[in-house]
CSV table of C-alpha atoms in Angstrom, one decimal:
chain,number,residue,atom,x,y,z
A,6,MET,CA,-135.6,-4.1,-50.5
A,7,HIS,CA,-136.4,-0.7,-48.9
A,8,GLY,CA,-136.9,0.8,-52.4
A,9,TYR,CA,-139.4,-2.0,-53.4
A,10,LEU,CA,-141.3,-1.6,-50.1
A,11,VAL,CA,-141.6,2.2,-50.5
A,12,ALA,CA,-142.1,2.4,-54.3
A,13,TYR,CA,-144.3,-0.5,-55.0
A,14,LEU,CA,-146.1,-1.2,-51.6
A,15,ASN,CA,-146.5,2.5,-50.7
A,16,ILE,CA,-145.2,2.0,-47.1
A,17,GLN,CA,-144.0,5.1,-45.3
A,18,PRO,CA,-140.3,5.6,-46.0
A,19,PHE,CA,-139.5,6.6,-42.4
A,20,ILE,CA,-141.0,3.4,-41.1
A,21,VAL,CA,-139.3,1.2,-43.7
A,22,THR,CA,-135.8,2.7,-43.2
A,23,LEU,CA,-136.1,2.8,-39.4
A,24,ALA,CA,-137.2,-0.9,-39.3
A,25,GLY,CA,-134.3,-1.7,-41.6
A,26,MET,CA,-131.8,0.1,-39.4
A,27,PHE,CA,-133.0,-1.8,-36.3
A,28,LEU,CA,-132.9,-5.1,-38.2
A,29,ALA,CA,-129.4,-4.5,-39.4
A,30,ARG,CA,-128.2,-3.5,-35.9
A,31,GLY,CA,-129.8,-6.5,-34.4
A,32,LEU,CA,-128.2,-8.9,-36.9
A,33,THR,CA,-124.9,-7.2,-36.3
A,34,ALA,CA,-125.3,-7.8,-32.5
A,35,GLU,CA,-125.9,-11.4,-33.2
A,36,VAL,CA,-122.6,-11.7,-35.0
A,37,SER,CA,-120.6,-10.0,-32.2
A,38,THR,CA,-121.2,-7.5,-29.4
A,39,GLU,CA,-117.5,-6.9,-29.0
A,40,MET,CA,-115.3,-4.4,-30.9
A,41,ILE,CA,-113.5,-6.1,-33.8
A,42,ALA,CA,-110.2,-4.5,-34.9
A,43,ILE,CA,-109.5,-4.4,-38.6
A,44,LYS,CA,-106.2,-6.2,-39.4
A,45,ASN,CA,-106.2,-6.2,-43.2
A,46,GLU,CA,-102.9,-4.6,-44.2
A,47,VAL,CA,-104.3,-3.0,-47.4
A,48,PHE,CA,-107.1,-1.5,-45.4
A,49,LEU,CA,-104.8,-0.2,-42.7
A,50,SER,CA,-102.4,1.3,-45.3
A,51,TRP,CA,-105.4,3.2,-46.7
A,52,ALA,CA,-106.4,4.3,-43.3
A,53,ASN,CA,-103.0,5.5,-42.2
A,54,ASN,CA,-102.1,7.2,-45.6
A,55,LYS,CA,-101.8,11.0,-45.5
A,56,ILE,CA,-101.7,13.5,-48.4
A,57,TYR,CA,-99.5,16.4,-47.5
A,58,LEU,CA,-100.4,19.9,-48.6
A,59,PRO,CA,-97.9,22.5,-49.8
A,60,PHE,CA,-98.4,24.6,-46.6
A,61,GLY,CA,-98.4,24.1,-42.9
A,62,THR,CA,-98.1,25.9,-39.5
A,63,VAL,CA,-95.4,26.6,-37.0
A,64,ASN,CA,-96.1,25.8,-33.3
A,65,LYS,CA,-95.0,27.7,-30.3
A,66,LYS,CA,-91.6,25.9,-30.2
A,67,GLY,CA,-90.9,27.0,-33.8
A,68,VAL,CA,-91.3,23.6,-35.3
A,69,TYR,CA,-92.9,23.5,-38.7
A,70,LEU,CA,-95.9,21.2,-38.9
A,71,PRO,CA,-97.0,20.3,-42.4
A,72,ALA,CA,-100.7,20.3,-43.2
A,73,TYR,CA,-102.3,17.1,-44.5
A,74,ILE,CA,-105.6,15.4,-45.3
A,75,TYR,CA,-106.7,11.8,-45.4
A,76,PRO,CA,-107.8,10.1,-48.6
A,77,THR,CA,-111.3,9.7,-47.0
A,78,VAL,CA,-111.8,13.5,-47.3
A,79,ILE,CA,-111.0,13.5,-51.0
A,80,ILE,CA,-113.3,10.5,-51.6
A,81,ALA,CA,-116.1,12.2,-49.7
A,82,VAL,CA,-115.8,15.4,-51.6
A,83,LEU,CA,-115.7,13.6,-54.9
A,84,VAL,CA,-118.9,11.7,-54.0
A,85,VAL,CA,-120.6,15.0,-53.0
A,86,LEU,CA,-119.6,16.7,-56.3
A,87,LEU,CA,-120.7,13.6,-58.3
A,88,ILE,CA,-124.2,13.5,-56.7
A,89,PHE,CA,-124.5,17.3,-57.2
A,90,LEU,CA,-123.8,16.9,-60.9
A,91,VAL,CA,-126.2,14.0,-61.2
A,92,LEU,CA,-129.0,15.9,-59.5
A,93,ARG,CA,-128.5,19.1,-61.4
A,94,TYR,CA,-127.6,18.0,-64.9
A,95,THR,CA,-129.2,14.6,-65.5
A,96,SER,CA,-132.8,13.6,-66.3
A,97,PHE,CA,-132.8,11.3,-63.3
A,98,GLY,CA,-132.0,14.3,-61.0
A,99,ARG,CA,-134.8,16.4,-62.5
A,100,LYS,CA,-137.2,13.5,-62.2
A,101,LEU,CA,-136.2,13.1,-58.5
A,102,TYR,CA,-136.8,16.8,-57.8
A,103,ALA,CA,-140.2,16.6,-59.6
A,104,ILE,CA,-141.3,13.6,-57.5
A,105,GLY,CA,-140.2,15.2,-54.3
A,106,GLY,CA,-142.0,18.4,-55.2
A,107,ASN,CA,-145.3,16.8,-56.2
A,108,GLN,CA,-145.6,13.1,-56.9
A,109,GLN,CA,-149.1,13.4,-58.5
A,110,SER,CA,-147.8,16.1,-60.9
A,111,ALA,CA,-144.8,13.9,-61.7
A,112,LEU,CA,-147.2,11.0,-62.6
A,113,MET,CA,-149.2,13.3,-64.9
A,114,MET,CA,-145.9,14.4,-66.6
A,115,GLY,CA,-145.3,10.8,-67.5
A,116,ILE,CA,-142.5,10.1,-65.0
A,117,ARG,CA,-142.2,6.5,-63.9
A,118,VAL,CA,-142.4,7.3,-60.3
A,119,GLN,CA,-142.0,3.8,-58.9
A,120,ARG,CA,-138.9,3.1,-61.0
A,121,VAL,CA,-137.3,6.4,-60.0
A,122,LYS,CA,-137.9,5.7,-56.4
A,123,LEU,CA,-136.5,2.2,-56.6
A,124,LEU,CA,-133.3,3.6,-58.3
A,125,THR,CA,-133.1,6.3,-55.7
A,126,TYR,CA,-133.1,3.9,-52.8
A,127,THR,CA,-130.6,1.7,-54.6
A,128,LEU,CA,-128.3,4.7,-55.0
A,129,SER,CA,-128.9,5.5,-51.3
A,130,GLY,CA,-127.8,2.0,-50.3
A,131,LEU,CA,-124.6,2.4,-52.4
A,132,LEU,CA,-123.8,5.7,-50.8
A,133,THR,CA,-124.5,4.3,-47.4
A,134,GLY,CA,-122.0,1.5,-48.1
A,135,ILE,CA,-119.4,4.1,-49.2
A,136,GLY,CA,-120.1,6.1,-46.0
A,137,GLY,CA,-119.6,3.0,-43.9
A,138,PHE,CA,-116.4,2.1,-45.6
A,139,LEU,CA,-115.0,5.7,-45.0
A,140,PHE,CA,-116.2,5.5,-41.4
A,141,CYS,CA,-114.3,2.3,-40.8
A,142,LEU,CA,-111.2,3.8,-42.4
A,143,ASN,CA,-111.4,6.5,-39.8
A,144,SER,CA,-112.2,4.2,-36.8
A,145,GLY,CA,-110.1,1.1,-37.8
A,146,ALA,CA,-112.5,-1.2,-36.0
A,147,GLY,CA,-116.1,-2.4,-36.1
A,148,PHE,CA,-118.6,-2.3,-33.2
A,149,VAL,CA,-122.4,-2.8,-33.1
A,150,GLU,CA,-122.9,0.6,-31.2
A,151,GLN,CA,-120.8,2.5,-33.7
A,152,ALA,CA,-122.5,5.4,-35.6
A,153,LYS,CA,-125.5,5.1,-33.2
A,154,GLY,CA,-127.5,8.3,-33.4
A,155,LEU,CA,-125.7,9.5,-36.6
A,156,GLU,CA,-129.0,9.2,-38.5
A,157,MET,CA,-130.3,12.3,-36.6
A,158,ASP,CA,-127.0,14.1,-37.4
A,159,ALA,CA,-127.7,13.3,-41.1
A,160,ILE,CA,-131.2,14.6,-40.9
A,161,SER,CA,-130.2,17.8,-39.1
A,162,SER,CA,-127.3,18.4,-41.5
A,163,ALA,CA,-129.6,18.1,-44.5
A,164,VAL,CA,-132.2,20.4,-43.0
A,165,ILE,CA,-129.6,23.0,-41.9
A,166,GLY,CA,-128.2,22.8,-45.4
A,167,GLY,CA,-131.5,23.8,-46.9
A,168,THR,CA,-133.2,20.5,-47.7
A,169,LEU,CA,-137.0,20.6,-47.3
A,170,LEU,CA,-138.4,17.7,-45.3
A,171,SER,CA,-141.5,17.9,-47.6
A,172,GLY,CA,-139.2,17.2,-50.6
A,173,GLY,CA,-138.4,18.9,-53.9
A,174,ILE,CA,-135.7,21.3,-52.7
A,175,GLY,CA,-132.1,20.7,-51.5
A,176,ASN,CA,-128.7,19.7,-52.8
A,177,PRO,CA,-125.7,17.9,-51.4
A,178,ILE,CA,-123.5,21.0,-51.4
A,179,GLY,CA,-125.9,22.6,-48.8
A,180,THR,CA,-125.9,19.4,-46.8
A,181,LEU,CA,-122.1,19.5,-46.8
A,182,PHE,CA,-122.2,22.9,-45.3
A,183,GLY,CA,-124.7,21.5,-42.7
A,184,VAL,CA,-122.1,18.9,-41.8
A,185,LEU,CA,-119.4,21.5,-41.5
A,186,ILE,CA,-121.6,23.6,-39.2
A,187,LYS,CA,-122.3,20.6,-37.1
A,188,GLY,CA,-118.5,19.8,-36.9
A,189,THR,CA,-117.7,23.4,-36.0
A,190,ILE,CA,-120.2,23.4,-33.2
A,191,SER,CA,-118.8,20.1,-31.9
A,192,SER,CA,-115.3,21.4,-32.0
A,193,LEU,CA,-116.2,24.7,-30.2
A,194,VAL,CA,-118.0,22.8,-27.4
A,195,THR,CA,-115.0,20.4,-27.1
A,196,THR,CA,-112.3,23.1,-27.0
A,197,GLN,CA,-114.4,25.2,-24.6
A,198,GLY,CA,-113.7,22.7,-21.9
A,199,THR,CA,-116.4,23.4,-19.4
A,200,LEU,CA,-119.4,22.3,-21.4
A,201,SER,CA,-120.7,18.8,-21.5
A,202,SER,CA,-120.7,16.9,-24.9
A,203,TRP,CA,-124.5,16.8,-24.7
A,204,TRP,CA,-124.5,20.5,-25.5
A,205,VAL,CA,-123.6,19.6,-29.1
A,206,ARG,CA,-126.9,17.7,-29.3
A,207,ILE,CA,-128.8,20.5,-27.6
A,208,ILE,CA,-127.5,23.2,-30.0
A,209,LEU,CA,-128.1,21.0,-33.0
A,210,SER,CA,-131.7,20.3,-31.9
A,211,LEU,CA,-132.3,24.0,-31.5
A,212,LEU,CA,-130.9,24.7,-34.9
A,213,LEU,CA,-133.0,21.9,-36.4
A,214,CYS,CA,-136.2,23.2,-34.8
A,215,PHE,CA,-135.3,26.7,-36.0
A,216,PHE,CA,-134.8,25.7,-39.6
A,217,ILE,CA,-138.0,23.5,-39.6
A,218,VAL,CA,-140.1,26.4,-38.3
A,219,LEU,CA,-138.4,28.7,-40.9
A,220,GLN,CA,-139.2,26.2,-43.7
A,221,SER,CA,-142.8,26.0,-42.6
A,222,ALA,CA,-143.1,29.8,-42.5
A,223,ILE,CA,-141.7,30.1,-46.0
A,224,ALA,CA,-144.0,27.4,-47.3
A,225,ILE,CA,-147.1,29.1,-45.7
A,226,ARG,CA,-146.0,32.5,-47.2
A,227,LYS,CA,-145.7,30.9,-50.7
A,228,ARG,CA,-149.2,29.3,-50.4
A,229,LYS,CA,-150.6,32.7,-49.5
A,230,ARG,CA,-148.9,34.4,-52.5
A,231,LYS,CA,-150.4,31.7,-54.8
A,232,LYS,CA,-153.9,32.4,-53.5
A,233,ILE,CA,-153.5,36.1,-54.1
């Protein structure tokens, strides 16, 4: 639905997706405002499964602690790599970058802009569903207030990872590093002990502003070079 509204009715993407988010959150609140624990045995077995690595650490008591990761990490990394390959080595990816860079030029090149946009939003919905599934594997429950505010984390991670808000430049690998930077900042603030958790938001906001200003400065410099 979002893809059709943006591609064929030319409604601003930010307005469409924001309205869709509020609609989905409101419908979820109508279903239940209480936390619902997931009791499906197959789901819980996936959530509790661990993949042990061939190395580990030794604590202060001399006990060996094996290192492990959850299957959700592997799934997330595979999805990132798959999207990177799609964007870099397929015609769909090249068309997407062309539309993001200059939609009018993409039209003149013969690209079916509306169709590509619709496919892009369909793919985005699929990836959102995968993300929600992985999030539930981690939390083991569902609640209407879950993931509230994560949309700004997603935007900040993408921008910090090198994605231009104006479009045409960016890749999921850079966004992955943006997520890792956000996670590192969150861990440092948490382990520091004396700072409020709100400092994570403050630092991320400052980083976001810095990278947006940096992107604008680079864009202005490129325009000046083209005029010369």
